Coordinates of C-alpha atoms in Angstrom, one line a residue:
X1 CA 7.0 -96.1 158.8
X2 CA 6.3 -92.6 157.9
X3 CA 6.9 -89.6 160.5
X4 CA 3.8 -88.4 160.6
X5 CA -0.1 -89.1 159.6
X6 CA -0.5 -86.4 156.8
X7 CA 2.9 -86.3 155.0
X8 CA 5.2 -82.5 155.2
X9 CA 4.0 -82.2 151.9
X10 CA 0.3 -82.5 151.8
X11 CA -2.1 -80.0 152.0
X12 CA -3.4 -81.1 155.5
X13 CA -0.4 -80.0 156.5
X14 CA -0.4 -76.8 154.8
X15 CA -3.7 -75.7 156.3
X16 CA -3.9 -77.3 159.5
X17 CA -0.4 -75.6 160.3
X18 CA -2.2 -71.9 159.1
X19 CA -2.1 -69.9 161.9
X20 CA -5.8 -68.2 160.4
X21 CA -7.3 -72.2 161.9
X22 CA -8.2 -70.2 165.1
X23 CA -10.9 -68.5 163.4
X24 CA -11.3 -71.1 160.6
X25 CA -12.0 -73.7 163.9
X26 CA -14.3 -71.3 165.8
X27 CA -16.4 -70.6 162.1
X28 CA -16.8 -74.4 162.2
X29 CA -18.4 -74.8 165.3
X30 CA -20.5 -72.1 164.6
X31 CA -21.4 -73.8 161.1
X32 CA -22.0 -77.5 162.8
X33 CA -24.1 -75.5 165.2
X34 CA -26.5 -74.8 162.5
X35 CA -28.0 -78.5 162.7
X36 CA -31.0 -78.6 165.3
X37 CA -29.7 -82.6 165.8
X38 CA -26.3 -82.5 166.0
X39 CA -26.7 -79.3 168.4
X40 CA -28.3 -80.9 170.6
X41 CA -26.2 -83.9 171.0
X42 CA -23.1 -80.8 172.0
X43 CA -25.5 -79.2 174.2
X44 CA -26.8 -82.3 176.2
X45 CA -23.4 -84.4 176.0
X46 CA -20.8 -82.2 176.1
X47 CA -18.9 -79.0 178.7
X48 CA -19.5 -76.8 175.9
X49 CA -21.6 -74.7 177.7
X50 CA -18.9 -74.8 180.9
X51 CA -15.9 -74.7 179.0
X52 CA -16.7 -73.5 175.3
X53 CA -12.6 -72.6 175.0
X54 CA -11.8 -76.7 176.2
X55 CA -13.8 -78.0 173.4
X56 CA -12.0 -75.8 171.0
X57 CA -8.5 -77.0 171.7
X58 CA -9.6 -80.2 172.3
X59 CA -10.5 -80.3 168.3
X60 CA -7.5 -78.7 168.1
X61 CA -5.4 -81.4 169.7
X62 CA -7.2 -83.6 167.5
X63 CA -6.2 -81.7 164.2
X64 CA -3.0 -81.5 166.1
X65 CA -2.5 -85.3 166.0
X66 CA -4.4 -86.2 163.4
X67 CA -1.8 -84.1 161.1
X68 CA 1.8 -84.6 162.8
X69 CA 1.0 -86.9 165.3
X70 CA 2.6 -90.2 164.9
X71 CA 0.4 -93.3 163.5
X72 CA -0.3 -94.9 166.3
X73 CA -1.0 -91.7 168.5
X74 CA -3.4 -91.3 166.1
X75 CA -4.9 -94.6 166.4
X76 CA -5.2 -94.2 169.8
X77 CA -6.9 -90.9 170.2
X78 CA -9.3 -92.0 167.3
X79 CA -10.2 -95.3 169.3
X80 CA -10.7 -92.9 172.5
X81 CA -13.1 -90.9 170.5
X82 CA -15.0 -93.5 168.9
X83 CA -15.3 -95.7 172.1
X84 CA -16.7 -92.1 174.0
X85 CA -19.1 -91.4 171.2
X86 CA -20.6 -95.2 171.5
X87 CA -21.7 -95.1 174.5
X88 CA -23.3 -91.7 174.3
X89 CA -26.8 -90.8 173.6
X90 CA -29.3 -88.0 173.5
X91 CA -33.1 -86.8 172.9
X92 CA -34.7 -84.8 170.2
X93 CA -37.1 -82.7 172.5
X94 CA -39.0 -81.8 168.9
X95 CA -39.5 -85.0 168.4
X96 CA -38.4 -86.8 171.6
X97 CA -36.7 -89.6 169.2
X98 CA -33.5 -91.0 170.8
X99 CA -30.1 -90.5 168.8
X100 CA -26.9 -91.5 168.9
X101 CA -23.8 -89.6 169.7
X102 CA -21.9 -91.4 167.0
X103 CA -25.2 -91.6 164.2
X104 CA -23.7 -91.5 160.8
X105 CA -25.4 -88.5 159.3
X106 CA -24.1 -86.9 162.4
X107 CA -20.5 -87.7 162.3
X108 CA -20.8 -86.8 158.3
X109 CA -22.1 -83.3 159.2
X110 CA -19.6 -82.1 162.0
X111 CA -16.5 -83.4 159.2
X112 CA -17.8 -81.2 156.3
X113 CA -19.0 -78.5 158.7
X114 CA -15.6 -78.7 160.1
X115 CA -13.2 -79.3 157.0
X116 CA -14.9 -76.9 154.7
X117 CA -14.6 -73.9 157.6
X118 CA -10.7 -75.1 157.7
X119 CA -10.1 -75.1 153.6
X120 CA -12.4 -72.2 153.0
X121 CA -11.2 -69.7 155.9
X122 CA -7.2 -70.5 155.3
X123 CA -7.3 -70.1 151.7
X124 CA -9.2 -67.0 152.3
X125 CA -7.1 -65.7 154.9
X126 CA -4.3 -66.0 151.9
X127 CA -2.9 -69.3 152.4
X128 CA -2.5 -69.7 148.6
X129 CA -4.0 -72.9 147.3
X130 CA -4.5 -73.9 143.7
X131 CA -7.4 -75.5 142.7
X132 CA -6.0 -79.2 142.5
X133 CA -4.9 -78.3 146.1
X134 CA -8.5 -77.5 147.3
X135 CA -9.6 -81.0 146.0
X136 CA -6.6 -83.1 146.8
X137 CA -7.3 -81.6 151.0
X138 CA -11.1 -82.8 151.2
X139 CA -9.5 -86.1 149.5
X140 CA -6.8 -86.1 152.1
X141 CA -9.5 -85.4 155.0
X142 CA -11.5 -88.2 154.0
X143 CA -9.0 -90.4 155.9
X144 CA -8.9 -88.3 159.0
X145 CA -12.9 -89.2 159.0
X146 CA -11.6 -92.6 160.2
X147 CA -10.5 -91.7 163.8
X148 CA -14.0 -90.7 163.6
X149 CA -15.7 -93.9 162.6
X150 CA -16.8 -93.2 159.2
X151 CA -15.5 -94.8 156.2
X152 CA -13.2 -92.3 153.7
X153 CA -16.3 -93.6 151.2
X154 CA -18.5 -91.6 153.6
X155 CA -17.7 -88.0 153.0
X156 CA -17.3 -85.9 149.7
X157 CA -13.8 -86.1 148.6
X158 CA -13.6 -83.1 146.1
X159 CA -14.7 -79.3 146.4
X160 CA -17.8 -81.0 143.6
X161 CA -19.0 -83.3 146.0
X162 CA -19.0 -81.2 149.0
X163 CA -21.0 -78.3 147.5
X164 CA -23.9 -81.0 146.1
X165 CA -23.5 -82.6 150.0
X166 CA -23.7 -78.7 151.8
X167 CA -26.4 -77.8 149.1
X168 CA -28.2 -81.0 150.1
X169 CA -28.2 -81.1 153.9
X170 CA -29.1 -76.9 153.7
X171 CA -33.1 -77.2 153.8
X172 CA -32.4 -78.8 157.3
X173 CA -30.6 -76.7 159.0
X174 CA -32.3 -73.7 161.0
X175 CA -31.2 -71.7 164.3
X176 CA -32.2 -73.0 167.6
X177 CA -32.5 -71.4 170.7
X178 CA -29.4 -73.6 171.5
X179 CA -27.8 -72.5 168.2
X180 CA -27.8 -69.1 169.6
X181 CA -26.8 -69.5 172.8
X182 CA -23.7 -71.3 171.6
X183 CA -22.8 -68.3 169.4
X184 CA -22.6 -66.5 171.9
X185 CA -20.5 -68.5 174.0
X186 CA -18.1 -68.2 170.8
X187 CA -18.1 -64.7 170.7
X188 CA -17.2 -64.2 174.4
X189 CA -16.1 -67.7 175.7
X190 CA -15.2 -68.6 179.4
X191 CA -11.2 -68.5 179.8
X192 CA -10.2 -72.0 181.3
X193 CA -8.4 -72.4 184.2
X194 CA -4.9 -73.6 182.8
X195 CA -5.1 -70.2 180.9
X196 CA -6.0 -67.9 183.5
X197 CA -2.8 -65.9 182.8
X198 CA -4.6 -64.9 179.3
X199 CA -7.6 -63.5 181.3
X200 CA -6.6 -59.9 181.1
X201 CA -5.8 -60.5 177.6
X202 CA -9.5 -61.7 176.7
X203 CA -10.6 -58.6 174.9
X204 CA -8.3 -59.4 172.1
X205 CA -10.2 -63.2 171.4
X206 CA -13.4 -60.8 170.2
X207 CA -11.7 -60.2 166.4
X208 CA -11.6 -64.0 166.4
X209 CA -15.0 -65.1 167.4
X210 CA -16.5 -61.6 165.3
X211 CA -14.4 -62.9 162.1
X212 CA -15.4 -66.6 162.6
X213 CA -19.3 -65.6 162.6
X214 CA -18.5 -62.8 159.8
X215 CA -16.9 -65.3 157.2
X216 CA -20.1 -67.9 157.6
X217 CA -21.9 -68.0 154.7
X218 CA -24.1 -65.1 154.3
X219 CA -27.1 -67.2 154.4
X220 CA -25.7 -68.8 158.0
X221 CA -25.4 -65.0 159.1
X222 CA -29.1 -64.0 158.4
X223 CA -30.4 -66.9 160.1
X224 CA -28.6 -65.8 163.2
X225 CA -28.6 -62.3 163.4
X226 CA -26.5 -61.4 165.9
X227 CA -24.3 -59.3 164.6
X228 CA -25.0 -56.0 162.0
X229 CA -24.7 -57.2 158.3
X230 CA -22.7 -54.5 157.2
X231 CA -22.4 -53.1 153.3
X232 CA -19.8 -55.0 152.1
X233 CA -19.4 -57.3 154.6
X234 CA -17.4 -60.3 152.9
X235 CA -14.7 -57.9 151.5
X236 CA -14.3 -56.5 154.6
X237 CA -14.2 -60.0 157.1
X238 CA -11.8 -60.9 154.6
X239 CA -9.7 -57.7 155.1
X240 CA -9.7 -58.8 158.7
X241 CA -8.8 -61.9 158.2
X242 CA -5.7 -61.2 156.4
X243 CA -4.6 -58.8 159.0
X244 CA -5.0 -61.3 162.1
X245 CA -3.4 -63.7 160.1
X246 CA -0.5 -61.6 159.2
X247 CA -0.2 -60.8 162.5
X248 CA -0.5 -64.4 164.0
X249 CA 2.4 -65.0 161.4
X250 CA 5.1 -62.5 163.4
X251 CA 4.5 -64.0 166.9
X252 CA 7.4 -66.2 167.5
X253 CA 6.9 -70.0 167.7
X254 CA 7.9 -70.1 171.3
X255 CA 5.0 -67.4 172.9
X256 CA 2.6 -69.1 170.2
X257 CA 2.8 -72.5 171.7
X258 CA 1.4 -71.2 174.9
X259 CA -1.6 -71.1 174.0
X260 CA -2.2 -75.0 173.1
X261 CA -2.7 -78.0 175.8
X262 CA 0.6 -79.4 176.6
X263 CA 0.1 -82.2 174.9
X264 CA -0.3 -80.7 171.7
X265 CA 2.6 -78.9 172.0
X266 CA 4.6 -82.2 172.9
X267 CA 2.9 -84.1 170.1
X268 CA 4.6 -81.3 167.7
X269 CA 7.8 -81.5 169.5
X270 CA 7.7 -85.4 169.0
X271 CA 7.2 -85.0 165.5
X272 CA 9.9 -82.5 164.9
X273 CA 12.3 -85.1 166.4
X274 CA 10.8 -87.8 164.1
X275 CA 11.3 -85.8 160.7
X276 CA 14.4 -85.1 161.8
X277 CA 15.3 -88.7 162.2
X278 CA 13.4 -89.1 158.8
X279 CA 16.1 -87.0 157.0
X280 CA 14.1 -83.4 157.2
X281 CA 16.1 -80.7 157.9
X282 CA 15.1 -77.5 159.7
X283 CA 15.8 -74.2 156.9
X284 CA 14.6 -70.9 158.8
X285 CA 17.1 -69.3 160.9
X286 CA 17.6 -69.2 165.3
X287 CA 14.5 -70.6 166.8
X288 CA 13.8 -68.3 170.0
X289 CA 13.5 -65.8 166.8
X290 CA 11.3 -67.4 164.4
X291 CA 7.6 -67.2 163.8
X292 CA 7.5 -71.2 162.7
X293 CA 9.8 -73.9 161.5
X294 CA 10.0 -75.0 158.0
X295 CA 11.3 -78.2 157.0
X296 CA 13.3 -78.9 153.9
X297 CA 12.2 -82.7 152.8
X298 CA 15.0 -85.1 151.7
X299 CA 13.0 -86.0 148.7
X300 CA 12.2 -82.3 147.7
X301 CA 15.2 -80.2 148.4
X302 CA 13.9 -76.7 147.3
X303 CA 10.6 -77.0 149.0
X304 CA 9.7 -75.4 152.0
X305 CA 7.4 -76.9 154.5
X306 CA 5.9 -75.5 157.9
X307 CA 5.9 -77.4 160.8
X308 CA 4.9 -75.7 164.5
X309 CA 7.8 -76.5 166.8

């Protein structure tokens, strides 16, 4: 049975391991936001408005898994989700039609919104990906849209697809009052309670929220309008970007870790032991030092693969 649910050497695991995902998962929520529908289901269904920062490494946890979780952790959480999302439902006050939490279109929106912020921001950030690489993720992502409910068939699989799928769902998207508000929350979001030590540090999460909403599409930004368009505004956010992530990249594993539910951080410690077992072997050096650990794989000796520890 393999280790883990995306393999060392895949491309999931190459981004989702990107320490430039912070911003990359905050841009997608802001993206899926954009959907007067889907918003609303968030905004009647969920904490986001009580705990904005929960919901955001609660999607983490579920990249977390859904990466180097082991297959049946995976199954699990997925079943969680989907059994949550059934019995969930909420009103279109437009329209005052009843939807489903878990109605197709629905589920297909958040995964583009939400892969396409994750492929787009890392590679910009300067995770370097070569075009195959760009196609062979949204393929590779097209079975994480199972834990979800939806059918790898369901989503666009190559970089192709997706821009047809974003160019087709575009005309319906707008900025609701709701849309806003959530924005907001991004850009200064409620610390949670199990990381009330960070509180004094808060100041520092505004780069992150301001770099999520500056590398939206530039069409996404106008329709908000909460922050100055700039001249120059996409070389600069992507300036910015490559400095947070250069600077995410020197923190060492071990204060890093902190920040994620401990069950995340277990799940990575399980699968550390697991490629172990598997024959992986760790390459980089004393680990109180390190930034991350990379893996050498037992079936490709010189390549070197990042795994949080």
């Amino acid at each position: 049975m393999q280790p883990t649910v995306a393999a060392p050497e895949s491309v999931t695991w190459r981004v989702h391991l990107d320490r430039s995902m912070w911003v990359a998962g905050v841009r997608a929520l802001m993206l899926q936001a954009l959907h007067p529908i889907a918003m609303q289901g968030v905004w009647q269904r969920s904490d986001f408005r009580t705990d904005p920062t929960g919901r955001l490494l609660r999607t983490a946890h579920f990249v977390a898994v859904t990466t180097y979780g082991s297959l049946s952790e995976a199954d699990t959480l997925g079943e969680h989700i989907r059994r949550v999302h059934r019995s969930l439902s909420f009103t279109d006050p437009a329209t005052g039609r009843l939807h489903r939490v878990d109605q197709h279109d629905l589920l297909v929106w958040v995964h583009c919104a939400e892969v396409t912020s994750y492929l787009e921001t890392c590679h910009r950030a300067g995770l370097e990906l070569s075009t195959v690489d760009l196609d062979r993720y949204l393929d590779e992502q097209a079975h994480t849209a199972t834990y979800v409910g939806l059918d790898p068939s369901d989503v666009p699989r190559n970089v192709a697809d997706m821009r047809r799928y974003l160019a087709k769902v575009r005309p319906s998207l707008s900025v609701t009052p709701e849309a806003r508000q959530a924005v907001r929350f991004l850009l200064w979001p409620k610390v949670p309670e199990q990381l009330a030590w960070l509180a004094p540090l808060k100041p520092l999460w505004f780069p992150v929220g301001a770099l999520s909403y500056a590398t939206l599409p530039a069409w996404a930004r106008r329709a908000y309008g909460m922050l100055p368009e700039l001249p120059g505004a996409d070389p600069v956010a992507t300036a910015g970007l490559r400095a947070l992530r250069s600077g995410l990249n020197r923190v060492p594993e071990r204060y890093y870790n902190l920040i994620f539910d401990e069950a995340t951080v277990r799940s990575a410690d399980e699968a550390r032991e697991r490629l172990l077992a598997a024959g992986y072997q760790v390459e980089n050096g004393f680990r109180a030092l390190r930034s991350r650990t990379t893996f050498r794989s037992p079936d490709a000796p010189a390549q070197r693969v990042p795994v949080e520890a």
